[in-house]
């Protein structure tokens, strides 16, 4: 059913996973979920993960691993757990490929082509996918304002139409230098574009139900974006019990939105918001290095690893309001900020089995340095912190049909950029969202 769709469609069919109309993913009710691709963090930040999943063709996915309580070997981000999307890789020698195309009842269509080739030490794979999506949604809200001298109510009915298209390209090449050593590489690129029309009808009434004012608010949006990800890796085995894996990664993301807002009075009297247009651009850069070493010491398996990363994001928002046919800047909304984060982490994990009983314990030590610079007001907010993330697991298998497991781990949920930005949102002046640059990460003890 999902082979002609996107990764979002695949996740929506998996038990314990919920996907809302905006493409945000929740695991067992928790919205902070870390998305991994082939065991590594997805090549986009959490702010853009919904768009990335929509651009990833379902035909390129082999399976999805749901990890509700990850060990210390995983990145601690994602309070709700980890979803590891495993993409199809070449497993047979020779040349092979697949082509999938489809459409849906709302007018969307898609196509995915995958080619694999393996000969001698080389293993190559490439996937291209195109999607065009049309989605409609509707909703309503009701609010009572009890702070006025004479309380009033607001009833809002919203209808929205979205159109999105995306191109996705993934190329990978593995080269076996010897039976013990393999070099890996992967390049991913994506292009997204879309437009959105949202009409909101607002009715303002007195506490007695007398209509005071009714108006429409029309919001039009055009967006585009592109992303790129490059990964280089090395796998080397020192015999059967010793394995070293090293991977370096570079990632870039660009996104832009142009929005216009206008209101029309239908009945009654009252003050309307003036026509407004907003131009927003975001860019992100990320570099990371990861090294994992696995060694067997008799009946004990040890995993030792290091993960280091640097992330930079810049955002600019220009809002203008029309007065007398001329657009003037909105000084109370216009803002520009940069975010810089460096993280270094070391982890140690040990596992052993005693017949029917299995035990695994681990700990991850992390040092993070973050800076949020609000260039509009020339303010800087720093947040440096060290964290420990222990984990422990116990399993008991009394028979082939029964397996009892218990687990514990500590997770972390770092604030997203819009949660830090103190400038208010602009999409609806009657429903304001405002961030706090002093926000600290939150941790979760998961059992």
XYZ file of C-alpha atoms in Angstrom:
447
model
C 0.000 0.000 0.000
C 2.800 2.439 0.829
C 5.266 1.466 -1.934
C 4.161 4.388 -4.102
C 4.192 6.877 -1.231
C 6.832 8.504 0.961
C 8.622 7.644 4.194
C 5.851 9.569 5.993
C 3.270 7.126 4.603
C 5.385 4.165 5.719
C 5.734 5.454 9.290
C 1.997 6.149 9.557
C 1.257 2.415 9.081
C 3.541 1.183 11.878
C 2.000 0.343 15.275
C 2.879 2.801 18.086
C 3.863 5.508 15.556
C 1.586 8.501 14.886
C 2.036 11.037 12.065
C -0.019 14.244 12.152
C -1.223 16.315 9.177
C 1.991 18.377 9.223
C 4.171 15.261 8.968
C 5.409 15.413 12.581
C 6.214 11.971 13.993
C 5.366 10.714 17.491
C 6.292 7.386 19.098
C 3.901 6.136 21.782
C 2.567 9.656 22.201
C 5.972 11.340 22.583
C 6.730 13.876 19.855
C 10.495 14.107 20.423
C 11.691 11.236 18.239
C 15.166 10.912 16.693
C 15.081 9.861 13.027
C 18.031 7.776 11.825
C 18.897 6.714 8.268
C 20.939 3.509 8.062
C 21.915 3.819 11.726
C 23.002 7.454 11.516
C 21.104 10.707 12.238
C 19.005 11.938 9.311
C 20.798 14.437 7.031
C 18.552 17.349 8.108
C 17.831 19.058 11.408
C 14.686 18.418 13.453
C 13.103 21.591 12.047
C 13.199 20.155 8.515
C 12.723 16.436 9.207
C 9.029 16.418 8.200
C 9.854 17.825 4.746
C 12.740 15.369 4.378
C 10.551 12.343 5.188
C 7.984 13.494 2.611
C 10.726 13.643 -0.031
C 12.095 10.144 0.765
C 10.364 7.597 -1.530
C 8.878 4.559 0.168
C 10.309 2.397 -2.616
C 13.833 3.088 -1.358
C 13.076 1.801 2.187
C 13.854 -1.784 3.159
C 12.568 -1.675 6.760
C 11.973 0.571 9.761
C 13.450 -0.318 13.163
C 11.513 1.038 16.163
C 13.772 1.529 19.208
C 11.685 2.917 22.102
C 14.546 2.810 24.656
C 17.935 3.247 22.897
C 21.226 2.338 24.551
C 24.220 4.579 25.260
C 25.612 3.772 21.809
C 22.893 5.933 20.221
C 22.682 9.712 20.169
C 20.719 10.779 23.288
C 18.451 13.129 21.309
C 14.901 11.911 20.998
C 12.971 11.539 24.236
C 10.421 9.315 22.533
C 13.053 6.947 21.166
C 14.717 6.282 17.823
C 13.268 5.322 14.439
C 15.954 3.842 12.189
C 14.965 3.864 8.503
C 17.074 1.297 6.643
C 17.392 2.029 2.921
C 17.750 -0.740 0.367
C 21.328 -1.707 -0.423
C 22.820 -3.897 -3.133
C 23.088 -7.487 -1.938
C 23.585 -9.385 -5.203
C 26.429 -9.229 -7.686
C 25.695 -7.978 -11.164
C 23.324 -5.295 -12.403
C 19.770 -4.886 -11.134
C 17.096 -2.262 -10.756
C 13.493 -1.439 -10.001
C 11.013 1.164 -11.226
C 7.863 2.110 -9.320
C 5.207 4.658 -10.227
C 1.854 5.507 -8.684
C -0.886 8.008 -8.004
C -3.361 8.668 -5.204
C -6.999 9.689 -4.897
C -6.152 13.334 -4.126
C -4.271 13.914 -7.375
C -0.715 13.227 -6.210
C 1.696 11.118 -8.227
C 5.187 9.690 -7.786
C 7.950 7.648 -9.366
C 11.006 5.896 -7.948
C 13.928 4.306 -9.786
C 16.666 2.276 -8.086
C 19.761 0.743 -9.700
C 22.325 -1.532 -8.056
C 25.604 -2.922 -9.383
C 28.191 -5.183 -7.812
C 31.302 -6.660 -9.338
C 34.528 -7.625 -7.645
C 35.270 -5.285 -4.725
C 32.728 -2.691 -5.858
C 29.157 -2.364 -4.616
C 27.202 0.572 -6.083
C 23.620 1.742 -5.578
C 21.577 4.718 -6.744
C 18.002 5.840 -6.071
C 16.011 8.672 -7.606
C 12.507 9.600 -6.516
C 9.960 12.232 -7.507
C 6.778 13.095 -5.658
C 3.939 15.532 -6.216
C 1.555 15.815 -3.261
C -1.825 17.509 -2.874
C -3.298 17.670 0.627
C -6.385 19.385 2.072
C -7.201 19.911 5.727
C -9.751 21.731 7.856
C -10.171 22.604 11.520
C -11.830 24.912 14.012
C -11.108 26.567 17.345
C -13.181 28.308 19.988
C -11.884 30.797 22.548
C -13.370 32.940 25.324
C -11.638 36.184 26.293
C -12.360 36.704 30.003
C -9.873 39.570 30.435
C -12.073 42.140 28.728
C -14.560 44.158 30.765
C -17.273 42.498 28.651
C -16.144 38.927 27.765
C -16.238 37.970 24.079
C -15.786 34.754 22.113
C -13.883 33.901 18.943
C -14.882 31.047 16.647
C -12.372 30.272 13.880
C -12.936 27.847 10.992
C -9.844 27.044 8.896
C -9.508 25.373 5.503
C -6.159 24.704 3.885
C -4.871 23.365 0.562
C -1.247 22.323 0.062
C 0.721 21.337 -3.014
C 4.264 20.014 -2.722
C 6.769 18.450 -5.081
C 10.179 16.992 -4.343
C 13.132 15.286 -5.989
C 15.408 12.921 -4.068
C 18.717 11.390 -5.191
C 20.896 8.962 -3.250
C 24.172 7.452 -4.486
C 26.344 5.043 -2.527
C 29.580 3.225 -3.294
C 31.378 0.610 -1.188
C 34.843 -0.659 -2.045
C 36.323 -3.730 -0.363
C 40.057 -3.067 -0.068
C 40.445 -6.529 1.441
C 38.335 -9.103 3.242
C 38.833 -7.102 6.438
C 38.627 -3.506 5.179
C 35.806 -1.711 3.334
C 35.539 1.927 2.329
C 32.010 3.364 2.212
C 30.576 6.555 0.732
C 27.134 8.026 0.248
C 25.789 11.214 -1.292
C 22.196 12.405 -0.873
C 20.517 15.443 -2.402
C 16.955 16.742 -2.282
C 14.945 19.582 -3.782
C 11.522 20.617 -2.451
C 9.008 23.244 -3.508
C 5.406 23.958 -2.656
C 2.581 26.401 -2.175
C -0.172 26.650 0.407
C -3.500 28.503 0.607
C -5.199 28.887 3.993
C -8.519 30.625 4.583
C -9.565 31.374 8.153
C -13.066 32.607 8.939
C -13.351 34.337 12.323
C -16.608 35.204 14.115
C -16.429 37.478 17.167
C -19.462 37.461 19.471
C -20.469 38.889 22.810
C -20.866 36.645 25.835
C -24.627 36.609 25.098
C -24.038 35.312 21.554
C -24.589 38.605 19.706
C -22.443 38.756 16.504
C -20.019 41.691 16.663
C -17.701 41.082 13.741
C -16.989 38.425 11.097
C -14.035 38.430 8.718
C -11.833 36.229 6.529
C -8.048 35.995 6.733
C -6.298 34.641 3.619
C -2.720 33.355 3.906
C -0.737 32.421 0.782
C 2.664 30.740 0.973
C 5.334 29.729 -1.519
C 8.344 27.733 -0.346
C 11.394 26.011 -1.757
C 14.402 24.265 -0.345
C 17.350 22.049 -1.097
C 19.549 19.774 0.971
C 22.774 17.850 0.499
C 24.564 15.217 2.546
C 27.971 13.559 2.045
C 29.259 10.665 4.146
C 32.602 8.826 4.013
C 33.318 5.769 6.114
C 35.739 2.959 6.911
C 35.019 -0.498 8.324
C 37.915 -2.712 9.430
C 37.846 -6.062 11.216
C 40.738 -7.186 13.421
C 39.729 -10.827 13.377
C 36.238 -12.020 14.275
C 35.944 -10.204 17.613
C 37.345 -6.736 16.826
C 35.693 -4.207 14.499
C 36.422 -0.512 13.916
C 33.954 1.794 12.150
C 34.728 5.435 11.340
C 32.423 7.864 9.536
C 32.720 11.547 8.630
C 29.737 13.562 7.459
C 28.973 16.970 6.006
C 25.479 18.370 5.493
C 23.909 21.566 4.176
C 20.302 22.774 4.050
C 18.655 25.851 2.530
C 14.975 26.805 2.801
C 12.971 29.888 1.886
C 9.335 30.965 2.356
C 7.352 33.904 1.005
C 3.993 34.525 2.697
C 1.255 37.115 2.204
C -1.692 37.845 4.527
C -4.883 39.839 3.939
C -8.197 40.252 5.775
C -11.691 41.047 4.500
C -14.576 42.287 6.682
C -17.806 40.333 6.097
C -20.240 41.655 8.729
C -20.230 43.994 11.728
C -17.603 46.537 12.645
C -14.082 46.272 13.975
C -10.434 46.809 13.201
C -8.755 44.500 10.655
C -5.070 43.723 10.290
C -3.456 45.504 7.341
C -2.084 43.489 4.366
C 1.256 41.906 5.232
C 4.030 40.011 3.457
C 6.815 37.974 5.065
C 10.041 36.720 3.488
C 11.946 34.142 5.551
C 15.155 32.255 4.751
C 16.981 29.583 6.746
C 20.333 27.899 6.164
C 22.091 25.158 8.079
C 25.564 23.601 8.041
C 26.692 20.531 9.950
C 29.926 18.535 10.215
C 30.369 15.399 12.330
C 32.823 12.581 13.016
C 32.018 9.251 14.616
C 34.216 6.292 15.584
C 32.979 2.982 17.046
C 35.134 0.080 18.214
C 33.693 -3.316 19.151
C 35.805 -5.934 20.914
C 35.028 -9.353 22.330
C 36.705 -10.238 25.631
C 35.702 -13.820 26.224
C 31.985 -13.861 26.974
C 31.836 -10.056 27.263
C 31.272 -7.723 24.318
C 32.546 -4.166 24.682
C 31.506 -1.186 22.554
C 33.599 1.988 22.776
C 32.832 5.079 20.739
C 33.315 8.784 20.119
C 30.932 11.214 18.405
C 31.700 14.850 17.715
C 29.705 17.381 15.753
C 29.403 21.059 14.882
C 26.128 22.620 13.753
C 25.442 26.146 12.523
C 22.125 27.701 11.548
C 21.223 31.192 10.346
C 17.719 32.632 9.916
C 16.467 35.937 8.513
C 12.859 37.156 8.610
C 11.615 40.321 6.898
C 7.997 41.353 7.518
C 6.308 44.331 5.857
C 2.830 45.848 6.317
C 0.980 47.817 3.657
C -0.192 51.328 4.561
C -1.604 53.633 1.909
C -0.500 51.308 -0.873
C 3.115 51.235 0.337
C 4.829 48.415 2.306
C 6.718 49.470 5.440
C 9.022 47.211 7.568
C 7.609 45.757 10.788
C 10.329 46.534 13.311
C 8.563 44.552 16.040
C 8.640 41.358 13.941
C 11.767 41.554 11.770
C 14.617 39.514 13.174
C 17.821 37.699 12.337
C 19.624 35.090 14.432
C 22.410 32.517 14.302
C 22.765 29.325 16.304
C 26.045 27.509 16.917
C 26.413 24.176 18.708
C 29.401 21.893 19.316
C 29.006 18.474 20.965
C 31.659 15.935 22.002
C 30.624 12.547 23.387
C 32.288 9.320 24.567
C 30.447 6.103 25.362
C 31.260 2.687 26.820
C 28.921 -0.293 26.703
C 29.294 -3.906 27.877
C 27.041 -6.921 27.223
C 27.076 -10.558 28.354
C 24.792 -13.581 28.430
C 24.492 -16.275 31.099
C 22.369 -18.982 29.554
C 18.799 -17.647 29.535
C 19.790 -14.269 31.019
C 21.299 -11.365 29.108
C 22.672 -8.126 30.573
C 23.837 -4.904 28.917
C 25.015 -1.758 30.690
C 26.480 1.451 29.299
C 27.154 5.120 29.882
C 27.601 8.090 27.564
C 29.398 11.292 28.617
C 28.673 14.430 26.614
C 29.929 18.018 26.591
C 27.863 20.577 24.664
C 28.601 24.220 23.870
C 25.808 26.331 22.353
C 25.440 29.989 21.398
C 22.249 31.713 20.239
C 22.982 35.173 18.794
C 20.015 37.452 18.214
C 21.615 39.835 15.730
C 18.557 42.124 15.580
C 19.000 43.232 19.188
C 22.747 42.464 19.459
C 22.110 39.918 22.227
C 23.903 36.631 22.805
C 22.671 33.673 24.878
C 25.128 30.892 25.747
C 24.411 27.506 27.245
C 27.290 25.111 27.975
C 26.514 21.894 29.799
C 27.854 18.413 30.499
C 25.613 15.345 30.692
C 25.775 11.658 31.548
C 23.456 9.189 29.847
C 23.439 5.758 31.518
C 21.572 2.769 30.143
C 20.875 -0.765 31.404
C 19.008 -3.739 29.952
C 18.045 -7.152 31.280
C 16.498 -10.011 29.302
C 15.231 -13.429 30.366
C 14.240 -16.169 27.920
C 12.708 -19.115 29.763
C 11.646 -20.784 26.498
C 11.683 -20.351 22.738
C 8.210 -18.826 22.900
C 8.760 -16.383 25.755
C 11.157 -13.478 26.169
C 10.935 -10.966 29.036
C 12.897 -7.716 28.762
C 13.436 -4.667 30.972
C 15.356 -1.511 30.094
C 16.379 1.909 31.360
C 18.018 4.881 29.642
C 18.317 8.644 29.986
C 17.423 10.787 26.966
C 17.656 14.491 26.146
C 15.423 16.896 24.229
C 17.229 20.046 23.082
C 15.207 23.203 22.282
C 14.482 23.773 18.621
C 15.369 27.098 17.025
C 11.846 28.565 16.936
C 11.505 27.717 20.634
C 14.493 29.992 21.342
C 13.515 32.978 19.174
C 11.873 35.662 21.397
C 10.288 37.486 18.446
C 6.557 36.644 18.110
C 5.096 34.661 15.242
C 3.217 36.437 12.466
C 0.902 33.925 10.766
C -2.090 34.812 12.981
C -1.936 37.919 15.232
C -4.762 36.465 17.350
C -2.771 33.312 18.155
C 0.730 34.372 19.158
C 3.688 31.995 19.571
C 6.880 33.324 21.143
C 10.152 31.607 22.049
C 12.500 31.919 25.020
C 16.290 32.120 24.368
C 17.028 31.007 27.945
C 15.418 27.591 27.479
C 17.506 24.648 28.713
C 17.416 21.076 27.385
C 15.107 18.662 29.173
C 16.056 15.108 30.109
C 13.880 12.040 30.473
C 14.421 8.907 32.557
C 12.912 6.155 30.417
C 11.994 2.733 31.815
